[in-house]
Amino acid sequence: MTSRPPLFRRARPSDLDQIEAIIEAAYSPYIPRMGQKPGPMLDDYAALTAAERVHVAELDGAVAGVLVLQPQADAMLLDNIAVSPQAQGKGLGRALMDFAEAKAHAAGLNRIRLYTNLLMTENLVLYPRLGYRETGRVHENGFDRVYFEKPI
């Protein structure tokens, strides 16, 4: 990351262009592999922002990361995480994951749940390295998803 730590905050409507650009950049490379747009590219970020589900990470005054969290009865669902290409490889993704865990803890939840597409094979290796364990595979909303959980 830069010399300054990221600033985490709830997304604002004025962030939508930057959020959508990050989502586009992060997920477009998967379209050829999947034969369709990944789920996060289909989400309504204006509605999610209005519902206070989207958080952003700012680096040097610009939105560099996006995190979508959905509280559930028994866990915090980390519904989406994306980092701008310019900020990748600098620890921002890990900082966003840590932020998600802190938000779950603050909400009184003791675990994080997330899912990834079966064809996003990099994630199938990454999430177990971060302490997540696979809990199931389902075909859902037109996608083959692999679910993971991590106690916090």
mmCIF file with all atom_site columns, C-alpha atoms in Angstrom, residues 14-139:
data_model
loop_
_atom_site.group_PDB
_atom_site.id
_atom_site.type_symbol
_atom_site.label_atom_id
_atom_site.label_alt_id
_atom_site.label_comp_id
_atom_site.label_asym_id
_atom_site.label_entity_id
_atom_site.label_seq_id
_atom_site.pdbx_PDB_ins_code
_atom_site.Cartn_x
_atom_site.Cartn_y
_atom_site.Cartn_z
_atom_site.occupancy
_atom_site.B_iso_or_equiv
_atom_site.pdbx_formal_charge
_atom_site.auth_seq_id
_atom_site.auth_comp_id
_atom_site.auth_asym_id
_atom_site.auth_atom_id
_atom_site.pdbx_PDB_model_num
ATOM 1   C CA . SER A 1 14  ? -20.811 10.030  -5.610  1.00 0.00 ? 14  SER A CA 1
ATOM 2   C CA . ASP A 1 15  ? -18.554 6.930   -5.515  1.00 0.00 ? 15  ASP A CA 1
ATOM 3   C CA . LEU A 1 16  ? -20.664 4.919   -7.974  1.00 0.00 ? 16  LEU A CA 1
ATOM 4   C CA . ASP A 1 17  ? -18.587 5.628   -11.083 1.00 0.00 ? 17  ASP A CA 1
ATOM 5   C CA . GLN A 1 18  ? -15.387 4.577   -9.294  1.00 0.00 ? 18  GLN A CA 1
ATOM 6   C CA . ILE A 1 19  ? -17.071 1.497   -7.766  1.00 0.00 ? 19  ILE A CA 1
ATOM 7   C CA . GLU A 1 20  ? -18.397 0.344   -11.115 1.00 0.00 ? 20  GLU A CA 1
ATOM 8   C CA . ALA A 1 21  ? -15.009 0.922   -12.790 1.00 0.00 ? 21  ALA A CA 1
ATOM 9   C CA . ILE A 1 22  ? -13.289 -1.216  -10.151 1.00 0.00 ? 22  ILE A CA 1
ATOM 10  C CA . ILE A 1 23  ? -15.885 -3.987  -10.520 1.00 0.00 ? 23  ILE A CA 1
ATOM 11  C CA . GLU A 1 24  ? -15.493 -3.896  -14.304 1.00 0.00 ? 24  GLU A CA 1
ATOM 12  C CA . ALA A 1 25  ? -11.704 -4.069  -14.114 1.00 0.00 ? 25  ALA A CA 1
ATOM 13  C CA . ALA A 1 26  ? -11.656 -6.783  -11.459 1.00 0.00 ? 26  ALA A CA 1
ATOM 14  C CA . TYR A 1 27  ? -14.186 -9.129  -13.026 1.00 0.00 ? 27  TYR A CA 1
ATOM 15  C CA . SER A 1 28  ? -13.948 -8.605  -16.814 1.00 0.00 ? 28  SER A CA 1
ATOM 16  C CA . PRO A 1 29  ? -10.956 -10.965 -17.121 1.00 0.00 ? 29  PRO A CA 1
ATOM 17  C CA . TYR A 1 30  ? -13.218 -13.828 -15.976 1.00 0.00 ? 30  TYR A CA 1
ATOM 18  C CA . ILE A 1 31  ? -15.799 -13.388 -18.760 1.00 0.00 ? 31  ILE A CA 1
ATOM 19  C CA . PRO A 1 32  ? -13.937 -15.536 -21.336 1.00 0.00 ? 32  PRO A CA 1
ATOM 20  C CA . ARG A 1 33  ? -13.345 -18.276 -18.772 1.00 0.00 ? 33  ARG A CA 1
ATOM 21  C CA . MET A 1 34  ? -16.955 -18.284 -17.549 1.00 0.00 ? 34  MET A CA 1
ATOM 22  C CA . GLY A 1 35  ? -18.706 -17.524 -20.818 1.00 0.00 ? 35  GLY A CA 1
ATOM 23  C CA . GLN A 1 36  ? -20.772 -14.863 -19.058 1.00 0.00 ? 36  GLN A CA 1
ATOM 24  C CA . LYS A 1 37  ? -20.384 -11.854 -16.796 1.00 0.00 ? 37  LYS A CA 1
ATOM 25  C CA . PRO A 1 38  ? -19.594 -12.822 -13.197 1.00 0.00 ? 38  PRO A CA 1
ATOM 26  C CA . GLY A 1 39  ? -22.348 -12.130 -10.672 1.00 0.00 ? 39  GLY A CA 1
ATOM 27  C CA . PRO A 1 40  ? -20.730 -9.015  -9.180  1.00 0.00 ? 40  PRO A CA 1
ATOM 28  C CA . MET A 1 41  ? -20.888 -7.328  -12.591 1.00 0.00 ? 41  MET A CA 1
ATOM 29  C CA . LEU A 1 42  ? -24.679 -7.706  -12.553 1.00 0.00 ? 42  LEU A CA 1
ATOM 30  C CA . ASP A 1 43  ? -25.308 -6.157  -9.128  1.00 0.00 ? 43  ASP A CA 1
ATOM 31  C CA . ASP A 1 44  ? -27.073 -2.833  -8.653  1.00 0.00 ? 44  ASP A CA 1
ATOM 32  C CA . TYR A 1 45  ? -24.457 -0.813  -6.802  1.00 0.00 ? 45  TYR A CA 1
ATOM 33  C CA . ALA A 1 46  ? -26.706 2.246   -6.511  1.00 0.00 ? 46  ALA A CA 1
ATOM 34  C CA . ALA A 1 47  ? -29.268 0.159   -4.601  1.00 0.00 ? 47  ALA A CA 1
ATOM 35  C CA . LEU A 1 48  ? -26.601 -1.595  -2.523  1.00 0.00 ? 48  LEU A CA 1
ATOM 36  C CA . THR A 1 49  ? -25.039 1.763   -1.665  1.00 0.00 ? 49  THR A CA 1
ATOM 37  C CA . ALA A 1 50  ? -28.429 3.189   -0.692  1.00 0.00 ? 50  ALA A CA 1
ATOM 38  C CA . ALA A 1 51  ? -28.940 0.130   1.545   1.00 0.00 ? 51  ALA A CA 1
ATOM 39  C CA . GLU A 1 52  ? -25.575 0.869   3.216   1.00 0.00 ? 52  GLU A CA 1
ATOM 40  C CA . ARG A 1 53  ? -24.104 -2.476  2.160   1.00 0.00 ? 53  ARG A CA 1
ATOM 41  C CA . VAL A 1 54  ? -21.138 -1.121  0.189   1.00 0.00 ? 54  VAL A CA 1
ATOM 42  C CA . HIS A 1 55  ? -17.907 -0.006  1.803   1.00 0.00 ? 55  HIS A CA 1
ATOM 43  C CA . VAL A 1 56  ? -14.936 1.471   0.018   1.00 0.00 ? 56  VAL A CA 1
ATOM 44  C CA . ALA A 1 57  ? -11.251 1.764   0.741   1.00 0.00 ? 57  ALA A CA 1
ATOM 45  C CA . GLU A 1 58  ? -9.634  5.027   -0.255  1.00 0.00 ? 58  GLU A CA 1
ATOM 46  C CA . LEU A 1 59  ? -5.953  5.393   -1.014  1.00 0.00 ? 59  LEU A CA 1
ATOM 47  C CA . ASP A 1 60  ? -4.649  8.907   -1.510  1.00 0.00 ? 60  ASP A CA 1
ATOM 48  C CA . GLY A 1 61  ? -8.202  10.247  -1.886  1.00 0.00 ? 61  GLY A CA 1
ATOM 49  C CA . ALA A 1 62  ? -9.341  7.795   -4.565  1.00 0.00 ? 62  ALA A CA 1
ATOM 50  C CA . VAL A 1 63  ? -11.556 4.738   -4.198  1.00 0.00 ? 63  VAL A CA 1
ATOM 51  C CA . ALA A 1 64  ? -9.230  1.763   -4.614  1.00 0.00 ? 64  ALA A CA 1
ATOM 52  C CA . GLY A 1 65  ? -11.277 -1.098  -3.168  1.00 0.00 ? 65  GLY A CA 1
ATOM 53  C CA . VAL A 1 66  ? -14.892 -2.181  -2.851  1.00 0.00 ? 66  VAL A CA 1
ATOM 54  C CA . LEU A 1 67  ? -16.491 -4.434  -0.255  1.00 0.00 ? 67  LEU A CA 1
ATOM 55  C CA . VAL A 1 68  ? -20.130 -5.534  -0.144  1.00 0.00 ? 68  VAL A CA 1
ATOM 56  C CA . LEU A 1 69  ? -21.304 -6.924  3.196   1.00 0.00 ? 69  LEU A CA 1
ATOM 57  C CA . GLN A 1 70  ? -24.692 -8.469  3.962   1.00 0.00 ? 70  GLN A CA 1
ATOM 58  C CA . PRO A 1 71  ? -25.463 -9.317  7.601   1.00 0.00 ? 71  PRO A CA 1
ATOM 59  C CA . GLN A 1 72  ? -27.227 -12.660 7.968   1.00 0.00 ? 72  GLN A CA 1
ATOM 60  C CA . ALA A 1 73  ? -28.768 -14.264 11.037  1.00 0.00 ? 73  ALA A CA 1
ATOM 61  C CA . ASP A 1 74  ? -25.671 -16.323 11.836  1.00 0.00 ? 74  ASP A CA 1
ATOM 62  C CA . ALA A 1 75  ? -22.817 -14.767 9.831   1.00 0.00 ? 75  ALA A CA 1
ATOM 63  C CA . MET A 1 76  ? -21.662 -11.779 7.851   1.00 0.00 ? 76  MET A CA 1
ATOM 64  C CA . LEU A 1 77  ? -21.833 -12.527 4.144   1.00 0.00 ? 77  LEU A CA 1
ATOM 65  C CA . LEU A 1 78  ? -18.882 -11.024 2.323   1.00 0.00 ? 78  LEU A CA 1
ATOM 66  C CA . ASP A 1 79  ? -20.818 -10.730 -0.926  1.00 0.00 ? 79  ASP A CA 1
ATOM 67  C CA . ASN A 1 80  ? -18.127 -9.047  -3.007  1.00 0.00 ? 80  ASN A CA 1
ATOM 68  C CA . ILE A 1 81  ? -14.596 -7.767  -2.739  1.00 0.00 ? 81  ILE A CA 1
ATOM 69  C CA . ALA A 1 82  ? -12.672 -6.027  -5.499  1.00 0.00 ? 82  ALA A CA 1
ATOM 70  C CA . VAL A 1 83  ? -9.477  -4.003  -5.717  1.00 0.00 ? 83  VAL A CA 1
ATOM 71  C CA . SER A 1 84  ? -8.549  -1.601  -8.501  1.00 0.00 ? 84  SER A CA 1
ATOM 72  C CA . PRO A 1 85  ? -5.762  -2.830  -10.783 1.00 0.00 ? 85  PRO A CA 1
ATOM 73  C CA . GLN A 1 86  ? -3.531  0.042   -9.632  1.00 0.00 ? 86  GLN A CA 1
ATOM 74  C CA . ALA A 1 87  ? -3.845  -1.042  -5.984  1.00 0.00 ? 87  ALA A CA 1
ATOM 75  C CA . GLN A 1 88  ? -3.486  -4.801  -6.478  1.00 0.00 ? 88  GLN A CA 1
ATOM 76  C CA . GLY A 1 89  ? -0.524  -6.520  -4.890  1.00 0.00 ? 89  GLY A CA 1
ATOM 77  C CA . LYS A 1 90  ? -0.177  -3.887  -2.176  1.00 0.00 ? 90  LYS A CA 1
ATOM 78  C CA . GLY A 1 91  ? -2.096  -5.549  0.657   1.00 0.00 ? 91  GLY A CA 1
ATOM 79  C CA . LEU A 1 92  ? -5.400  -3.749  0.138   1.00 0.00 ? 92  LEU A CA 1
ATOM 80  C CA . GLY A 1 93  ? -7.355  -6.957  -0.462  1.00 0.00 ? 93  GLY A CA 1
ATOM 81  C CA . ARG A 1 94  ? -6.132  -8.365  2.827   1.00 0.00 ? 94  ARG A CA 1
ATOM 82  C CA . ALA A 1 95  ? -6.942  -5.071  4.578   1.00 0.00 ? 95  ALA A CA 1
ATOM 83  C CA . LEU A 1 96  ? -10.477 -5.253  3.155   1.00 0.00 ? 96  LEU A CA 1
ATOM 84  C CA . MET A 1 97  ? -10.835 -8.823  4.442   1.00 0.00 ? 97  MET A CA 1
ATOM 85  C CA . ASP A 1 98  ? -9.691  -7.690  7.894   1.00 0.00 ? 98  ASP A CA 1
ATOM 86  C CA . PHE A 1 99  ? -12.182 -4.798  7.752   1.00 0.00 ? 99  PHE A CA 1
ATOM 87  C CA . ALA A 1 100 ? -14.980 -7.267  6.909   1.00 0.00 ? 100 ALA A CA 1
ATOM 88  C CA . GLU A 1 101 ? -14.062 -9.378  9.928   1.00 0.00 ? 101 GLU A CA 1
ATOM 89  C CA . ALA A 1 102 ? -14.073 -6.292  12.158  1.00 0.00 ? 102 ALA A CA 1
ATOM 90  C CA . LYS A 1 103 ? -17.515 -5.285  10.843  1.00 0.00 ? 103 LYS A CA 1
ATOM 91  C CA . ALA A 1 104 ? -18.836 -8.788  11.521  1.00 0.00 ? 104 ALA A CA 1
ATOM 92  C CA . HIS A 1 105 ? -17.422 -8.750  15.035  1.00 0.00 ? 105 HIS A CA 1
ATOM 93  C CA . ALA A 1 106 ? -18.918 -5.294  15.687  1.00 0.00 ? 106 ALA A CA 1
ATOM 94  C CA . ALA A 1 107 ? -22.296 -6.628  14.517  1.00 0.00 ? 107 ALA A CA 1
ATOM 95  C CA . GLY A 1 108 ? -22.072 -9.461  17.068  1.00 0.00 ? 108 GLY A CA 1
ATOM 96  C CA . LEU A 1 109 ? -21.448 -12.136 14.448  1.00 0.00 ? 109 LEU A CA 1
ATOM 97  C CA . ASN A 1 110 ? -18.820 -14.790 14.973  1.00 0.00 ? 110 ASN A CA 1
ATOM 98  C CA . ARG A 1 111 ? -18.168 -15.873 11.410  1.00 0.00 ? 111 ARG A CA 1
ATOM 99  C CA . ILE A 1 112 ? -17.724 -14.646 7.865   1.00 0.00 ? 112 ILE A CA 1
ATOM 100 C CA . ARG A 1 113 ? -19.323 -16.447 4.948   1.00 0.00 ? 113 ARG A CA 1
ATOM 101 C CA . LEU A 1 114 ? -18.372 -15.883 1.318   1.00 0.00 ? 114 LEU A CA 1
ATOM 102 C CA . TYR A 1 115 ? -18.649 -17.591 -2.018  1.00 0.00 ? 115 TYR A CA 1
ATOM 103 C CA . THR A 1 116 ? -16.794 -17.613 -5.288  1.00 0.00 ? 116 THR A CA 1
ATOM 104 C CA . ASN A 1 117 ? -17.429 -19.015 -8.713  1.00 0.00 ? 117 ASN A CA 1
ATOM 105 C CA . LEU A 1 118 ? -16.097 -22.517 -9.295  1.00 0.00 ? 118 LEU A CA 1
ATOM 106 C CA . LEU A 1 119 ? -14.202 -21.227 -12.340 1.00 0.00 ? 119 LEU A CA 1
ATOM 107 C CA . MET A 1 120 ? -12.405 -18.549 -10.307 1.00 0.00 ? 120 MET A CA 1
ATOM 108 C CA . THR A 1 121 ? -9.857  -21.169 -9.392  1.00 0.00 ? 121 THR A CA 1
ATOM 109 C CA . GLU A 1 122 ? -7.421  -18.656 -7.883  1.00 0.00 ? 122 GLU A CA 1
ATOM 110 C CA . ASN A 1 123 ? -9.952  -17.989 -5.125  1.00 0.00 ? 123 ASN A CA 1
ATOM 111 C CA . LEU A 1 124 ? -10.332 -21.698 -4.377  1.00 0.00 ? 124 LEU A CA 1
ATOM 112 C CA . VAL A 1 125 ? -6.661  -21.632 -3.328  1.00 0.00 ? 125 VAL A CA 1
ATOM 113 C CA . LEU A 1 126 ? -6.646  -18.158 -1.757  1.00 0.00 ? 126 LEU A CA 1
ATOM 114 C CA . TYR A 1 127 ? -9.539  -18.434 0.686   1.00 0.00 ? 127 TYR A CA 1
ATOM 115 C CA . PRO A 1 128 ? -8.270  -21.574 2.481   1.00 0.00 ? 128 PRO A CA 1
ATOM 116 C CA . ARG A 1 129 ? -4.891  -19.832 2.907   1.00 0.00 ? 129 ARG A CA 1
ATOM 117 C CA . LEU A 1 130 ? -6.779  -17.016 4.669   1.00 0.00 ? 130 LEU A CA 1
ATOM 118 C CA . GLY A 1 131 ? -8.390  -19.435 7.114   1.00 0.00 ? 131 GLY A CA 1
ATOM 119 C CA . TYR A 1 132 ? -11.658 -20.153 5.284   1.00 0.00 ? 132 TYR A CA 1
ATOM 120 C CA . ARG A 1 133 ? -12.979 -23.672 4.898   1.00 0.00 ? 133 ARG A CA 1
ATOM 121 C CA . GLU A 1 134 ? -15.203 -24.866 2.105   1.00 0.00 ? 134 GLU A CA 1
ATOM 122 C CA . THR A 1 135 ? -18.778 -25.538 3.254   1.00 0.00 ? 135 THR A CA 1
ATOM 123 C CA . GLY A 1 136 ? -20.580 -26.416 0.050   1.00 0.00 ? 136 GLY A CA 1
ATOM 124 C CA . ARG A 1 137 ? -21.015 -26.182 -3.688  1.00 0.00 ? 137 ARG A CA 1
ATOM 125 C CA . VAL A 1 138 ? -24.285 -25.148 -5.307  1.00 0.00 ? 138 VAL A CA 1
ATOM 126 C CA . HIS A 1 139 ? -25.686 -24.040 -8.634  1.00 0.00 ? 139 HIS A CA 1
#
